[in-house]
């Protein structure tokens, strides 16, 4: 049996955690969809909140000095599993660290920047794709 190169181990750990994390998100959303109605994306909200809760449980244990958690297992659980389940939980962990540092300027910038710039980037990307598709359809009509 061959051993895995040390530089590949972290990437493999993240990948192995990402598979069940992404599948859990997908399956939970599919399961909840028939039960949730209205304009609010409740499935995503539930995933984001449960992901934050799970990261809140896992991160202190994974980074505690009391427990010895292998760095690969830490990556598998935090970045891989929870990170693919919801990146929102990672965002909230970063917010919590900034709040803990009591740097309100950095916290405010990160919070407003992530929310505002994220929404602007989403809108820009969407509009660019829609513009490209419209241009493509016009060009296709000419041929």
Short mmCIF file of C-alpha atoms in Angstrom, two decimals:
data_model
loop_
_atom_site.label_atom_id
_atom_site.label_comp_id
_atom_site.label_asym_id
_atom_site.label_seq_id
_atom_site.Cartn_x
_atom_site.Cartn_y
_atom_site.Cartn_z
CA UNK A 1 0.00 0.00 0.00
CA UNK A 2 1.32 3.43 -0.89
CA UNK A 3 1.01 6.40 1.40
CA UNK A 4 -0.50 9.70 0.33
CA UNK A 5 1.90 12.55 -0.29
CA UNK A 6 1.77 15.01 2.65
CA UNK A 7 0.88 17.92 0.36
CA UNK A 8 -2.13 16.04 -1.01
CA UNK A 9 -3.52 14.96 2.36
CA UNK A 10 -5.27 18.28 3.16
CA UNK A 11 -6.90 18.43 -0.28
CA UNK A 12 -8.06 14.84 0.05
CA UNK A 13 -9.45 15.53 3.53
CA UNK A 14 -11.42 18.54 2.28
CA UNK A 15 -12.69 16.55 -0.70
CA UNK A 16 -13.82 13.62 1.44
CA UNK A 17 -15.72 15.98 3.71
CA UNK A 18 -17.20 17.98 0.83
CA UNK A 19 -19.02 15.00 -0.69
CA UNK A 20 -21.29 14.24 2.28
CA UNK A 21 -21.66 17.96 3.05
CA UNK A 22 -22.90 18.86 -0.42
CA UNK A 23 -25.12 15.78 -0.59
CA UNK A 24 -26.61 16.60 2.81
CA UNK A 25 -27.46 20.11 1.68
CA UNK A 26 -29.05 18.84 -1.52
CA UNK A 27 -31.03 16.05 0.10
CA UNK A 28 -32.29 18.25 2.92
CA UNK A 29 -33.47 20.88 0.44
CA UNK A 30 -35.20 18.23 -1.70
CA UNK A 31 -36.86 16.74 1.36
CA UNK A 32 -38.05 20.10 2.73
CA UNK A 33 -39.21 21.60 -0.57
CA UNK A 34 -42.77 20.15 -0.53
CA UNK A 35 -43.34 21.37 3.02
CA UNK A 36 -42.09 24.93 2.60
CA UNK A 37 -44.14 27.55 0.81
CA UNK A 38 -43.84 31.28 0.24
CA UNK A 39 -41.22 33.66 -1.06
CA UNK A 40 -38.62 33.08 1.66
CA UNK A 41 -36.01 30.45 0.72
CA UNK A 42 -36.61 28.50 3.92
CA UNK A 43 -34.58 25.45 2.84
CA UNK A 44 -31.49 27.62 2.36
CA UNK A 45 -32.20 29.44 5.61
CA UNK A 46 -32.48 26.12 7.46
CA UNK A 47 -29.25 24.86 5.87
CA UNK A 48 -27.42 28.07 6.74
CA UNK A 49 -28.61 28.13 10.34
CA UNK A 50 -27.98 24.42 10.95
CA UNK A 51 -24.58 24.76 9.27
CA UNK A 52 -23.72 27.62 11.62
CA UNK A 53 -24.85 25.53 14.57
CA UNK A 54 -22.77 22.53 13.44
CA UNK A 55 -19.69 24.68 12.86
CA UNK A 56 -20.30 26.25 16.26
CA UNK A 57 -20.18 22.76 17.75
CA UNK A 58 -17.32 21.35 15.68
CA UNK A 59 -14.88 24.30 15.52
CA UNK A 60 -14.29 24.70 19.25
CA UNK A 61 -13.73 20.97 19.57
CA UNK A 62 -11.51 20.77 16.50
CA UNK A 63 -9.32 23.67 17.59
CA UNK A 64 -9.36 23.09 21.35
CA UNK A 65 -6.13 22.29 23.14
CA UNK A 66 -7.99 19.80 25.32
CA UNK A 67 -8.60 17.43 22.42
CA UNK A 68 -6.08 16.19 19.93
CA UNK A 69 -7.71 16.39 16.52
CA UNK A 70 -5.56 15.55 13.53
CA UNK A 71 -5.28 18.54 11.15
CA UNK A 72 -6.66 16.41 8.30
CA UNK A 73 -9.75 15.49 10.33
CA UNK A 74 -10.17 19.15 11.27
CA UNK A 75 -10.13 20.10 7.57
CA UNK A 76 -12.48 17.26 6.67
CA UNK A 77 -15.05 18.38 9.25
CA UNK A 78 -14.81 22.18 9.03
CA UNK A 79 -13.78 23.15 5.50
CA UNK A 80 -14.95 19.97 3.79
CA UNK A 81 -18.16 18.84 5.47
CA UNK A 82 -19.58 22.05 6.92
CA UNK A 83 -17.98 24.30 4.31
CA UNK A 84 -19.69 22.44 1.48
CA UNK A 85 -22.91 22.10 3.44
CA UNK A 86 -22.98 25.89 3.76
CA UNK A 87 -20.31 28.51 3.23
CA UNK A 88 -22.48 30.86 5.26
CA UNK A 89 -21.29 29.13 8.42
CA UNK A 90 -17.68 29.97 7.55
CA UNK A 91 -18.70 33.57 6.99
CA UNK A 92 -20.33 33.67 10.42
CA UNK A 93 -17.26 32.11 12.04
CA UNK A 94 -15.15 34.88 10.51
CA UNK A 95 -17.64 37.45 11.86
CA UNK A 96 -17.39 35.90 15.30
CA UNK A 97 -13.59 36.12 15.24
CA UNK A 98 -13.76 39.79 14.26
CA UNK A 99 -16.25 40.48 17.04
CA UNK A 100 -13.97 38.68 19.48
CA UNK A 101 -11.12 40.98 18.44
CA UNK A 102 -13.40 43.94 19.23
CA UNK A 103 -12.45 45.58 15.94
CA UNK A 104 -15.80 47.07 15.02
CA UNK A 105 -14.41 48.85 11.95
CA UNK A 106 -13.12 45.58 10.49
CA UNK A 107 -16.31 43.77 11.51
CA UNK A 108 -18.52 46.43 9.95
CA UNK A 109 -16.48 46.51 6.76
CA UNK A 110 -16.52 42.70 6.47
CA UNK A 111 -20.24 42.46 7.22
CA UNK A 112 -21.30 45.27 4.89
CA UNK A 113 -18.73 44.31 2.27
CA UNK A 114 -19.72 40.66 2.21
CA UNK A 115 -23.41 41.41 2.07
CA UNK A 116 -23.32 44.43 -0.22
CA UNK A 117 -20.52 43.35 -2.54
CA UNK A 118 -21.86 39.80 -2.62
CA UNK A 119 -25.26 41.03 -3.75
CA UNK A 120 -23.70 43.39 -6.29
CA UNK A 121 -21.45 40.61 -7.63
CA UNK A 122 -24.43 38.27 -7.93
CA UNK A 123 -26.41 40.91 -9.80
CA UNK A 124 -23.47 41.80 -12.07
CA UNK A 125 -22.80 38.16 -12.92
CA UNK A 126 -26.47 37.53 -13.63
CA UNK A 127 -26.80 40.61 -15.84
CA UNK A 128 -23.62 39.77 -17.77
CA UNK A 129 -24.87 36.26 -18.49
CA UNK A 130 -28.33 37.51 -19.48
CA UNK A 131 -26.73 40.14 -21.74
CA UNK A 132 -24.49 37.48 -23.28
CA UNK A 133 -27.41 35.15 -23.88
CA UNK A 134 -29.47 37.94 -25.44
CA UNK A 135 -26.54 38.87 -27.69
CA UNK A 136 -26.06 35.23 -28.65
CA UNK A 137 -29.73 34.84 -29.54
CA UNK A 138 -29.66 38.02 -31.67
CA UNK A 139 -26.52 36.84 -33.46
CA UNK A 140 -28.06 33.39 -33.95
CA UNK A 141 -31.18 34.99 -35.51
CA UNK A 142 -28.94 36.77 -38.08
CA UNK A 143 -27.40 33.53 -39.34
#
